Short mmCIF file of C-alpha atoms (C1' of nucleotides) in Angstrom, two decimals:
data_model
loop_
_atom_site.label_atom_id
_atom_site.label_comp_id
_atom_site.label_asym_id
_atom_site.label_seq_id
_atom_site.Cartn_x
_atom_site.Cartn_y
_atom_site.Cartn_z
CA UNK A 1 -26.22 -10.56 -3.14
CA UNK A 2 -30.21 -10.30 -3.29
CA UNK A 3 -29.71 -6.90 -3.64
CA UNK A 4 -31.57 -5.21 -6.64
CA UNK A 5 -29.02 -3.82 -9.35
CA UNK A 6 -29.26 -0.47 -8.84
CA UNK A 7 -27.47 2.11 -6.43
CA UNK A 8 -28.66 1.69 -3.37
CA UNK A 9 -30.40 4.01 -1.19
CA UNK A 10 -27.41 3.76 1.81
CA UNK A 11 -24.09 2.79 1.26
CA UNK A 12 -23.61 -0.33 1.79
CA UNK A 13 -19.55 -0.26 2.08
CA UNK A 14 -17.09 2.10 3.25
CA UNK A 15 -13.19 1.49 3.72
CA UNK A 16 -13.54 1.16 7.37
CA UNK A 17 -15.93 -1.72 6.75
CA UNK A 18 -14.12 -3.41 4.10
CA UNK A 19 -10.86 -3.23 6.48
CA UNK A 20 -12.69 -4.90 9.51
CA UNK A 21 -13.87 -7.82 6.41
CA UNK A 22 -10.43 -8.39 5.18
CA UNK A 23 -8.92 -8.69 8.95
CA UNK A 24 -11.48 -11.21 9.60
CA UNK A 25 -10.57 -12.90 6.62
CA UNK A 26 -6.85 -12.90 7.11
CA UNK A 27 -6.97 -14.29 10.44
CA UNK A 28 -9.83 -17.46 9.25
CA UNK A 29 -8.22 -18.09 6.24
CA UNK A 30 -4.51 -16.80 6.49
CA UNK A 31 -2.37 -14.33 4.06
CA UNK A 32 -3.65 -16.65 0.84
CA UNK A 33 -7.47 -16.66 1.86
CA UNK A 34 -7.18 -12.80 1.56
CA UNK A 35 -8.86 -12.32 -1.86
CA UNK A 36 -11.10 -9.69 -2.80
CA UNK A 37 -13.47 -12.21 -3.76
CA UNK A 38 -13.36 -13.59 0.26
CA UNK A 39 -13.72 -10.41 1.64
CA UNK A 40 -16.57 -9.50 -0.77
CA UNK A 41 -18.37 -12.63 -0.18
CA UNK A 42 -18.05 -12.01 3.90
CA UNK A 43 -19.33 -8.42 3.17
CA UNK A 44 -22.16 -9.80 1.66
CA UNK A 45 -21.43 -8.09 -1.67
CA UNK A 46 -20.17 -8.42 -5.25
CA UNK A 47 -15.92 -8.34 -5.95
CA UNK A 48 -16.29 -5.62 -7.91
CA UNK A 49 -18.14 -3.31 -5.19
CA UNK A 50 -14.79 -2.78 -2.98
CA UNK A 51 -13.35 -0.92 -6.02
CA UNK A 52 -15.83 1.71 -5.54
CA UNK A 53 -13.95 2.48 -2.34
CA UNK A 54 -10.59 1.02 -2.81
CA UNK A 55 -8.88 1.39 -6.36
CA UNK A 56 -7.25 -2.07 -5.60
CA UNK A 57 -5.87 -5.26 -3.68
CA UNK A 58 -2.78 -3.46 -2.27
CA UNK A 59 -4.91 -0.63 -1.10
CA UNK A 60 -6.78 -2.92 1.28
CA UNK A 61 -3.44 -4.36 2.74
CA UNK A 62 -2.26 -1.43 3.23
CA UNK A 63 -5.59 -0.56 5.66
CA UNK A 64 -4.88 -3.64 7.08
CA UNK A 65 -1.53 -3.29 8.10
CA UNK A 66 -2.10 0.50 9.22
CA UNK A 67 -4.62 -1.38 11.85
CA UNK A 68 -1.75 -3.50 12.81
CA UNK A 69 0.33 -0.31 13.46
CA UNK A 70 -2.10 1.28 15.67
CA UNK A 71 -2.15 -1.58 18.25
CA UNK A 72 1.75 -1.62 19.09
CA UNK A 73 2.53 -1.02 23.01
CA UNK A 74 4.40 2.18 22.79
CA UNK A 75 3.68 2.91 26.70
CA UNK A 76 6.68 2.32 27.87
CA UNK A 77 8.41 5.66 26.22
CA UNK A 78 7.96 8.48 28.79
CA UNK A 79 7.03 6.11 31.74
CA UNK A 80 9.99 3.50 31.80
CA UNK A 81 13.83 3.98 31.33
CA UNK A 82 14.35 3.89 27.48
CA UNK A 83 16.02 0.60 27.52
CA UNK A 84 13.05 -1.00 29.25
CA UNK A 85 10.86 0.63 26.70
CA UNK A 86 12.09 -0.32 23.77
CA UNK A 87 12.04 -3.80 24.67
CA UNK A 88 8.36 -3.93 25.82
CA UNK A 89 8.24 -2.12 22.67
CA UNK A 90 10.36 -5.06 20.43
CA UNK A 91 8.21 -7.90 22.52
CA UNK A 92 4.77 -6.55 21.71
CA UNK A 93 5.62 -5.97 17.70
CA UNK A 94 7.05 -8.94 17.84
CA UNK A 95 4.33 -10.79 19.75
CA UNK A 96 1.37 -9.58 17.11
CA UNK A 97 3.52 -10.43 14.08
CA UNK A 98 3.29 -14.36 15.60
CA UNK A 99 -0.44 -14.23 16.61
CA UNK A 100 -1.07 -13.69 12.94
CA UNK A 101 1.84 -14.68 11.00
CA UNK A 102 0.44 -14.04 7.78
CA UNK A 103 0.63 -10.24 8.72
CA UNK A 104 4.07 -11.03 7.95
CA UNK A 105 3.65 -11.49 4.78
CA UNK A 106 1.44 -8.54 4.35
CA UNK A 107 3.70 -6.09 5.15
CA UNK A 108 6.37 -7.35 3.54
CA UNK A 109 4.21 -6.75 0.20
CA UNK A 110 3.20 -3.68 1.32
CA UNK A 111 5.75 -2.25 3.59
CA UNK A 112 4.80 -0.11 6.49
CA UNK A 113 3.69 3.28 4.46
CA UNK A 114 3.41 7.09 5.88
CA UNK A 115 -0.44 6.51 7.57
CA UNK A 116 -0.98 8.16 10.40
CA UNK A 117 -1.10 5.35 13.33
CA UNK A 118 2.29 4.37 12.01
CA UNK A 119 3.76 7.72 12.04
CA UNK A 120 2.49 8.15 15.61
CA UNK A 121 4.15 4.95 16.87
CA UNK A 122 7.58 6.14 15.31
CA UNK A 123 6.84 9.51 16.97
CA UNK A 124 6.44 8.00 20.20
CA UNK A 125 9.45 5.74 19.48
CA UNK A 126 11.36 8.55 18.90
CA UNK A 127 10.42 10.81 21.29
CA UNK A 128 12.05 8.22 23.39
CA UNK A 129 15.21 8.15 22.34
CA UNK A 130 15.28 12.16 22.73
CA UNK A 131 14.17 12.49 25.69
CA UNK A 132 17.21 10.05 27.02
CA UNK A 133 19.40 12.50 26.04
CA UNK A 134 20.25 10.28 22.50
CA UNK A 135 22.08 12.17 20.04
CA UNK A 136 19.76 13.39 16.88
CA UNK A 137 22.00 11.74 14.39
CA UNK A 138 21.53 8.31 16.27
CA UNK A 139 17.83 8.10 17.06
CA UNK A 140 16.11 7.64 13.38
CA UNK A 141 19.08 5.13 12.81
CA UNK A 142 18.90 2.76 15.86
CA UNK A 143 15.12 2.60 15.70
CA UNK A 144 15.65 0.98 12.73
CA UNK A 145 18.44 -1.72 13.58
CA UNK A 146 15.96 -2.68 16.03
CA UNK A 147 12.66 -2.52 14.06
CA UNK A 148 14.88 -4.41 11.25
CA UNK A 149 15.80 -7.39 13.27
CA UNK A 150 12.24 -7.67 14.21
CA UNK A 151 10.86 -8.04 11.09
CA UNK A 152 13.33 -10.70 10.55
CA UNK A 153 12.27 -12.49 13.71
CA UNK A 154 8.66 -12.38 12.20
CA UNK A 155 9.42 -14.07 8.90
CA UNK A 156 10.61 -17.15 10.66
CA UNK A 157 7.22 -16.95 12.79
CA UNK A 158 5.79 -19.23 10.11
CA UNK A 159 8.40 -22.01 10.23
CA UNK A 160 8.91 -24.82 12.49
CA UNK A 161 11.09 -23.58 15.57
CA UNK A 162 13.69 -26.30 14.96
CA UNK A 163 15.24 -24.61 11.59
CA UNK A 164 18.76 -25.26 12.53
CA UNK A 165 18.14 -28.79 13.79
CA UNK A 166 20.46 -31.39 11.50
CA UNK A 167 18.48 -33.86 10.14
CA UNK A 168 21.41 -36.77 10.01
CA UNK A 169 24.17 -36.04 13.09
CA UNK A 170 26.26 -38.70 11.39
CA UNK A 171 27.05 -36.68 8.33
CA UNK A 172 27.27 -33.28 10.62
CA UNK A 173 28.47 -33.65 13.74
CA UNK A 174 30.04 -29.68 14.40
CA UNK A 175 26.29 -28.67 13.38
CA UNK A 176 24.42 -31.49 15.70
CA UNK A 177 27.06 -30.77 18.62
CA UNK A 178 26.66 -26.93 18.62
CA UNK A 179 22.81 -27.63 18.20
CA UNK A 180 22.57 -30.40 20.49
CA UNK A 181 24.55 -27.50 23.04
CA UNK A 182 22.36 -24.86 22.38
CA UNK A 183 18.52 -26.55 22.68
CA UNK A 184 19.54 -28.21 26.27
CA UNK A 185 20.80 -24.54 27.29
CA UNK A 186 17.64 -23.01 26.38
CA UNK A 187 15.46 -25.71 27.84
CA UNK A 188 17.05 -25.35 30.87
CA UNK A 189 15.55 -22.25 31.77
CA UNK A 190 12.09 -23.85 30.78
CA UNK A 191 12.19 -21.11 27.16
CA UNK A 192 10.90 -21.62 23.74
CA UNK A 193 13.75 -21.75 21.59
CA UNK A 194 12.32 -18.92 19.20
CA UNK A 195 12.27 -17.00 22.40
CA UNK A 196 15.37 -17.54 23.83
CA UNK A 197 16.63 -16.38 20.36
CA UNK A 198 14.67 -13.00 20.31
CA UNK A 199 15.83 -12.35 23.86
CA UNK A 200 19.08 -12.21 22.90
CA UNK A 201 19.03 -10.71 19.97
CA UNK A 202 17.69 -7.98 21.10
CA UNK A 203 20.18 -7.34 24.72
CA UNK A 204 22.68 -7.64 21.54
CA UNK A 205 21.47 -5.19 20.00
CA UNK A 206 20.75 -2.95 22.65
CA UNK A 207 24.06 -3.54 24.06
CA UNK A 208 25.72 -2.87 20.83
CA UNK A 209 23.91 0.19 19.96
CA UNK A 210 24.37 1.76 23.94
CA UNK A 211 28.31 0.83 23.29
CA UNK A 212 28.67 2.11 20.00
CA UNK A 213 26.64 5.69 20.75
CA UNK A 214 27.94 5.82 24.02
CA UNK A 215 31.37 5.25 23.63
CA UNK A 216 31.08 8.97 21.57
CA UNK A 217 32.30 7.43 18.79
CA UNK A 218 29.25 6.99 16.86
CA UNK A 219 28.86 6.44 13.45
CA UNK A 220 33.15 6.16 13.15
CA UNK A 221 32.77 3.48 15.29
CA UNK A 222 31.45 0.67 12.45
CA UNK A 223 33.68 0.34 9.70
CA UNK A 224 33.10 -1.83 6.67
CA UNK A 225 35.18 -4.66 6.03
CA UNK A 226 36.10 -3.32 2.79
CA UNK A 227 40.03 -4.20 1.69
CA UNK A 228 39.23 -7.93 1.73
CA UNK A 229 37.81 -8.70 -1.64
CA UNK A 230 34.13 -9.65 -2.68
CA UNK B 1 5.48 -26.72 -28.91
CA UNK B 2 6.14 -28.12 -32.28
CA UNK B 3 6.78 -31.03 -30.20
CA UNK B 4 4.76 -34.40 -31.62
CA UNK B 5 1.63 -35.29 -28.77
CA UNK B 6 3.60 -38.56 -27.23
CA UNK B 7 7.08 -38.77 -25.27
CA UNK B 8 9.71 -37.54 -26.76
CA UNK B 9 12.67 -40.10 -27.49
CA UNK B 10 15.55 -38.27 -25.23
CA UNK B 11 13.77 -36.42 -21.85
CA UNK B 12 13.48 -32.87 -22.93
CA UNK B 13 13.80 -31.28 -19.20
CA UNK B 14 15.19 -32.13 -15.41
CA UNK B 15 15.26 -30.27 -12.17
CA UNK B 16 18.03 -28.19 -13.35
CA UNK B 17 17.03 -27.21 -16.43
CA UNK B 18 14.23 -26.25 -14.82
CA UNK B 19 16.06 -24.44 -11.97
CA UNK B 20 17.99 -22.53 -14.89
CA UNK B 21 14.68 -21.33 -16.62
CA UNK B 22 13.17 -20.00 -13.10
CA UNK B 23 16.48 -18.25 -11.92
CA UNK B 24 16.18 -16.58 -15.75
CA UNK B 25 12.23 -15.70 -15.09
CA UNK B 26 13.04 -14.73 -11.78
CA UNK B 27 15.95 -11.80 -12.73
CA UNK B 28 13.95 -10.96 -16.06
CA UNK B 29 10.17 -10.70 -14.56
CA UNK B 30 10.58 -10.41 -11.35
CA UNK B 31 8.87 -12.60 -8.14
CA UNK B 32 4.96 -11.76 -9.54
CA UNK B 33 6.21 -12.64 -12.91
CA UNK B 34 7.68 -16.73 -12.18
CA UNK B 35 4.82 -18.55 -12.69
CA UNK B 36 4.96 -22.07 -14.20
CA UNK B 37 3.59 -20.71 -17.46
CA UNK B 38 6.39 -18.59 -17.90
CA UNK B 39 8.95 -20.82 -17.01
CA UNK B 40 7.30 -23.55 -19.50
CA UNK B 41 7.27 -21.23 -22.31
CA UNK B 42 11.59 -20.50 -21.46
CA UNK B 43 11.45 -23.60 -21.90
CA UNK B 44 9.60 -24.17 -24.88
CA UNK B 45 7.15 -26.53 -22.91
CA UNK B 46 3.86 -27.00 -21.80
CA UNK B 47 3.13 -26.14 -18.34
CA UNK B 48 2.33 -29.27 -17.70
CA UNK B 49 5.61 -31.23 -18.15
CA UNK B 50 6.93 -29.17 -15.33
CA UNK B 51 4.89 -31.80 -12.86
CA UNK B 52 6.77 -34.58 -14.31
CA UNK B 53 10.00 -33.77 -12.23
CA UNK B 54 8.94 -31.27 -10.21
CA UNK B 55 5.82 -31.46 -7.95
CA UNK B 56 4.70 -28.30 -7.18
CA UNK B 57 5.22 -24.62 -7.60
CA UNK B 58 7.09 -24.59 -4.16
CA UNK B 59 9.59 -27.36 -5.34
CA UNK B 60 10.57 -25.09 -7.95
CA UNK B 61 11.13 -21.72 -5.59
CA UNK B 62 13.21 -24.57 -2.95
CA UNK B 63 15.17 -25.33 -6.08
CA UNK B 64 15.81 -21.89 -6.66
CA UNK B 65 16.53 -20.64 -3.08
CA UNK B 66 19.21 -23.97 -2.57
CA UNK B 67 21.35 -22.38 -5.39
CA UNK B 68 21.08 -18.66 -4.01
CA UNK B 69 22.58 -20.13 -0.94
CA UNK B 70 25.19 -22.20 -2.68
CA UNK B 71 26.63 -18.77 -4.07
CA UNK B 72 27.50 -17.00 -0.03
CA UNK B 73 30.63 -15.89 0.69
CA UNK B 74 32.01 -18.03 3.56
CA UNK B 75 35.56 -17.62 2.17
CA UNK B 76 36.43 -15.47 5.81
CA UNK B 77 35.68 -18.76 7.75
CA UNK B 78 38.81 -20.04 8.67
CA UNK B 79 40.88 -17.72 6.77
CA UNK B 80 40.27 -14.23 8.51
CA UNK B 81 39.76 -13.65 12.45
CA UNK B 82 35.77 -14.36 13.05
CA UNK B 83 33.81 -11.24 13.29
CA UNK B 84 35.82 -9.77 9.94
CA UNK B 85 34.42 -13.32 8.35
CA UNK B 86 31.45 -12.94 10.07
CA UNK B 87 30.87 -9.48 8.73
CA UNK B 88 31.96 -10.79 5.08
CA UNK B 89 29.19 -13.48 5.34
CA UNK B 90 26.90 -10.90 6.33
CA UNK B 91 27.57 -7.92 3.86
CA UNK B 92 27.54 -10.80 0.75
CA UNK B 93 24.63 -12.27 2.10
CA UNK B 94 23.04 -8.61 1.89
CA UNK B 95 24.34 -8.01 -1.29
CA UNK B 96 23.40 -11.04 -3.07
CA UNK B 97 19.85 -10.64 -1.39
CA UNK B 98 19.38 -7.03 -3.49
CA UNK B 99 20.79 -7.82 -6.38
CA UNK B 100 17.90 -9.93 -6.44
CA UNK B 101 14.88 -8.53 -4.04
CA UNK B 102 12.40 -11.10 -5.68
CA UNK B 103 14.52 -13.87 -4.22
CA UNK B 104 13.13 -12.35 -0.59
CA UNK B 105 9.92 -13.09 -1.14
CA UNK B 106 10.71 -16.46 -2.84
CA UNK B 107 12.73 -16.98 0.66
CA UNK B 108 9.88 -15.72 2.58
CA UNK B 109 7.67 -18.36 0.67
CA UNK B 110 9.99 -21.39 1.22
CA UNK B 111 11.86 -20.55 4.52
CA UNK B 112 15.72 -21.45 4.20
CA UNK B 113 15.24 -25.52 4.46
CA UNK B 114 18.05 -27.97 5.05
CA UNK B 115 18.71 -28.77 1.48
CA UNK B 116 22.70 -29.13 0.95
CA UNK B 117 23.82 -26.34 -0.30
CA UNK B 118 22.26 -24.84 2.90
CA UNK B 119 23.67 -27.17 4.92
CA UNK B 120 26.88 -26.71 4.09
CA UNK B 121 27.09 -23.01 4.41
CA UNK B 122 25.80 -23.04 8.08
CA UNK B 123 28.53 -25.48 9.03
CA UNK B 124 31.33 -23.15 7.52
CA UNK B 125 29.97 -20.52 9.33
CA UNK B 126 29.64 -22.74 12.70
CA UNK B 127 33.39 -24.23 12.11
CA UNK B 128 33.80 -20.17 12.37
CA UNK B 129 32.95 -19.87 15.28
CA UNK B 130 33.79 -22.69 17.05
CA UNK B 131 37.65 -22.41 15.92
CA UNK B 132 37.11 -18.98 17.07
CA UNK B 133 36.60 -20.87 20.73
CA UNK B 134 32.98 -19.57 21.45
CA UNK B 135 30.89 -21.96 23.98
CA UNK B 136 29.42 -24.88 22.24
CA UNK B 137 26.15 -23.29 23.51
CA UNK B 138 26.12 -19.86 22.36
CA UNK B 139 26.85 -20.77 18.51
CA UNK B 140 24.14 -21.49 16.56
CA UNK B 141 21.74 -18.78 18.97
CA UNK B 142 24.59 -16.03 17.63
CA UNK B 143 24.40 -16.63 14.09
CA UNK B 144 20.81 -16.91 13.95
CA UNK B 145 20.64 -13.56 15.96
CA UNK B 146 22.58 -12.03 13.08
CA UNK B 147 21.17 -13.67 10.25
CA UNK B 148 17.57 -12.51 11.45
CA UNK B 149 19.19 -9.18 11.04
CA UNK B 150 20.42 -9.94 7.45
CA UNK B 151 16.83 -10.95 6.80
CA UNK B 152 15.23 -7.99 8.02
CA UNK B 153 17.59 -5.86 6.30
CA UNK B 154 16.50 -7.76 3.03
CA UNK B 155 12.72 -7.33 3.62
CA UNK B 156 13.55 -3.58 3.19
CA UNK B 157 15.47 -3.99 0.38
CA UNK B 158 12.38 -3.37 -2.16
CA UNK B 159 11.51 -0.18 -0.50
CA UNK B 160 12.90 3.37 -1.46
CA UNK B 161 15.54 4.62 0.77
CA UNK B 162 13.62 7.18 2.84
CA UNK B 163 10.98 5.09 4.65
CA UNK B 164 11.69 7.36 7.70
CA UNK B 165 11.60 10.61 6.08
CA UNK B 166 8.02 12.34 7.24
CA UNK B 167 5.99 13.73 4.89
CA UNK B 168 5.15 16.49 6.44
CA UNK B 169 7.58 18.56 8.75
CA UNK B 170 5.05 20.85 10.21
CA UNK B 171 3.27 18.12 11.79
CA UNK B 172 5.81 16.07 13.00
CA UNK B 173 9.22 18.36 14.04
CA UNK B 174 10.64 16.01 16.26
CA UNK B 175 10.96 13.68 13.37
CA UNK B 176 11.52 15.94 10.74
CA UNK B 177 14.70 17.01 12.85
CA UNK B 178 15.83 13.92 13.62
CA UNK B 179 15.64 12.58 9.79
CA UNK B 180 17.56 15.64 9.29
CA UNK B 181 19.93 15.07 11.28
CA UNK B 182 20.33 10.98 10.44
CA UNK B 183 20.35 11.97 7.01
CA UNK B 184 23.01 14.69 6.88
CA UNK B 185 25.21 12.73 8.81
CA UNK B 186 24.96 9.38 6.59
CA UNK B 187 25.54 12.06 3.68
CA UNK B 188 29.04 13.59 5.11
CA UNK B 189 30.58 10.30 4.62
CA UNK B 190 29.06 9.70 1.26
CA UNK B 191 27.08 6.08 2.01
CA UNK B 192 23.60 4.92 1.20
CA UNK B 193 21.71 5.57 4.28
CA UNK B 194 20.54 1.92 3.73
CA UNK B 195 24.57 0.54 3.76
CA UNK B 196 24.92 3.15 6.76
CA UNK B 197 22.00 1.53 8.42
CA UNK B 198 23.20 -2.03 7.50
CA UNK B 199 27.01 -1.31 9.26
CA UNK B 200 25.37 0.12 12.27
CA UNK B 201 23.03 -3.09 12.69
CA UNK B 202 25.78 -5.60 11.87
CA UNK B 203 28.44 -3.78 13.96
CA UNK B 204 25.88 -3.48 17.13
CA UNK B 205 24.93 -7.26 16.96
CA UNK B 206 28.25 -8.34 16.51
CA UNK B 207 29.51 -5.89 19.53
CA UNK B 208 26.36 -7.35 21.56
CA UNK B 209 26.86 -10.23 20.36
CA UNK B 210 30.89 -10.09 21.97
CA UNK B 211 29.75 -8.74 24.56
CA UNK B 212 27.83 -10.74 26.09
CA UNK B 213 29.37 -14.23 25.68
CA UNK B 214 32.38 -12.30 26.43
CA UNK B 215 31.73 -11.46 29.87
CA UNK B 216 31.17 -15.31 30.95
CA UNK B 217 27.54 -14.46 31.74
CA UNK B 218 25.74 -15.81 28.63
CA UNK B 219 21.84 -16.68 28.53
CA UNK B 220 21.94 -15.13 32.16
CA UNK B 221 22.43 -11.38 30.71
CA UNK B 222 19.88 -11.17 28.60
CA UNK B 223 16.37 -10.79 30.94
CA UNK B 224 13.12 -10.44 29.58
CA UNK B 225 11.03 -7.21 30.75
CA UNK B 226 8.47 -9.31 32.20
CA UNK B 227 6.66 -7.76 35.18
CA UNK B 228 5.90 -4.71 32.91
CA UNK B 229 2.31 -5.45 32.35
CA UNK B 230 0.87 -6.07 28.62
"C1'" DA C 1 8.35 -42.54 -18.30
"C1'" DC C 2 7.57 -38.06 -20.27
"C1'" DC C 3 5.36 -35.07 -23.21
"C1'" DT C 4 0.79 -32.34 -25.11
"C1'" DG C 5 -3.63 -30.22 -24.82
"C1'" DA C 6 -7.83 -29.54 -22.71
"C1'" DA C 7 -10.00 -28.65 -18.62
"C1'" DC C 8 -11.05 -27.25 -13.62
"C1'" DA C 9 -11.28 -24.14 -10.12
"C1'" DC C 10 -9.51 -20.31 -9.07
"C1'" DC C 11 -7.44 -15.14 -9.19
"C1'" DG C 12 -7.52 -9.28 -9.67
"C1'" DT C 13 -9.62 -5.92 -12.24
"C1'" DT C 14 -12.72 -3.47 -15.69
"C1'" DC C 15 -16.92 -1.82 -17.27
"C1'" DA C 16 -21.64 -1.39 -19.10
"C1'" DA C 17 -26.04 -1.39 -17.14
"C1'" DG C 18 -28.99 -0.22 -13.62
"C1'" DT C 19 -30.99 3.09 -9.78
"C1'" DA D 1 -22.31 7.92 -6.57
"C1'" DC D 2 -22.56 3.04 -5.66
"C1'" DC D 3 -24.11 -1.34 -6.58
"C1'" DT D 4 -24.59 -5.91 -9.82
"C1'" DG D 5 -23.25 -9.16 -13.26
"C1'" DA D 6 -20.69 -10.43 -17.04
"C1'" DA D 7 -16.37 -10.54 -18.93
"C1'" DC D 8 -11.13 -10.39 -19.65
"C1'" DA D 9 -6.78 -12.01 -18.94
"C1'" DC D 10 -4.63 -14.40 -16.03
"C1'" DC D 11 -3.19 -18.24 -12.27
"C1'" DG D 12 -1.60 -23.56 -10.30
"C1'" DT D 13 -2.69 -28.08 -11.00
"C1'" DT D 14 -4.86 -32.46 -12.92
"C1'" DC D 15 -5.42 -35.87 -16.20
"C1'" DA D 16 -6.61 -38.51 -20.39
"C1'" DA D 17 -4.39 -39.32 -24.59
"C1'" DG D 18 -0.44 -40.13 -27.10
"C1'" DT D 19 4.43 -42.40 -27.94
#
DNA sequence: ACCTGAACACCGTTCAAGT
DNA sequence: ACCTGAACACCGTTCAAGT
């Protein structure tokens, strides 16, 4: 800012830097407060300075979500039974996504690239599955299932946890019932709806994917409902 | 444009026009591309006039988002035994979501809201179910569980179909083999390995999803790994 | 009430000028 | 090579002025 207009004699940025700025910003400011002029400004530095070492916005997302990568529990795999890891797994991806829900949003504009702390998680993920005797053709494919239905847990992070909730019972009374059913089931057991939801969705899936690979059936086992049009 | 300064003598736009005009920017520019500008000039309109029916840029992606919903296939409901409806729901759902990618981000933006069109779909789907005689209880938690999936599956959508494969095999055998082996397997029965992944997620959930409200135990199967530190 | 046109307060990105 | 400062081509939204 007061700096004279020249080069100066130390760099003043580098990408790590500018990476540690734009987290900060994200998690004042939230996915739209991360502009290049915000992170600039916290940097103490003019917009056009981060090009120098980033050729542009996405670049700096990307860094970003890389960071978000690196901090995923993977302990479980190699120390727990694979189920158990790959749960501890889903609840601490899971968990991060809703402390900053605007990471969300990130990734989804930038989806999770070949950088090395994400490469290393899928590793670990994968070594995993191998080591539980999983067969090759199944690993790469139920990583994903899971990893898929997490990301879709994360977008509704952001909104209210009473989506379903009918706003006039009188005009739906099948939806109001069934939802009227399923809060007073979940609050029994003293759990956040949103919670109760991503508990069972993944058992589901990790009771559908143990069925379906270990039946031996594998990938015959999921047909398409094709036959019965559109 | 050539339009005199004052108000015109018949109203020149309403919400649907406007709707119409998005949808068109929407499939023609893409999600970075619908900006109010562009959907004036469709129009033939200053920017401006949008505000007169329409109050903000959200309104206008809301608008857009209720008709995606209005076009689901819930035909299966009633007609065909539940999980082949369900799976119907699901694939169309899918489909209609990559047709269109931008509409993910639009739905990202402006989470599904309880607009009619909405509305309606979730009871068909809920009618499903219930006719199907699942517990009042376990109903909506089910389809959300699935339609998370859907999402997730969505989010991907933009995305080239080899997120998985690793760059660089030397590095990283374990998943070099295992992409191999996903891969050749997906390619024996001649499917996208996206639509392979898609059948495997839907076809778990669902078989979870049985599963678990089929043995009588319910909310009580599903425990959370607590006591595992983190 | 419903349109235009100008304006406000923003964006990401480029680039000449400086050291 | 690495910074500043000005500029370009955009945004969403507001609002006085017109009929």
């Amino acid at each position: 800012m007061d700096r004279p207009r020249g080069r100066p004699r130390e760099a003043v940025l580098d990408a790590e830097r500018i990476t540690d700025a734009a987290y900060a910003v994200l998690r004042r400011e939230g996915a739209r407060g991360l502009t290049m002029r915000a992170i600039a400004a916290r940097l103490g530095v003019a917009p056009s300075a981060i090009y120098h070492h980033l050729p542009f916005r996405a670049a700096v997302l990307a860094a970003v979500q890389e960071r978000f990568a690196a901090g995923l529990d993977t302990s479980g795999f190699g120390t727990l039974p694979l189920r158990e890891a790959l749960s501890r797994w889903a609840w601490s991806y899971l968990r991060r996504l809703r402390e900053h829900p605007e990471l969300v949003q990130v990734i989804v504009e930038v989806p999770l690239a070949q950088t090395p702390h994400t490469s290393l998680m899928y590793q670990r993920v994968i070594a995993g599955f191998a080591a539980a005797g999983w067969p090759e053709e199944s690993i790469i494919a139920s990583m994903s299932v899971l990893e898929t239905y997490i990301f879709g847990a994360a977008l509704d992070s952001p909104s209210p946890d009473d989506v379903y909730a009918p706003r006039s019972s009188a005009q739906e009374p099948l939806l109001a019932r069934t939802y009227a059913a399923f809060a007073a089931s979940v609050d029994d057991q003293g759990e956040r709806p949103r919670d109760a939801l991503f508990r069972l969705g993944v058992e589901s899936i990790l009771t559908g994917l143990y069925s379906v690979w270990g039946s031996g059936r594998g990938w015959a086992t999921a047909q398409p409902p094709r036959g019965t049009g559109e």
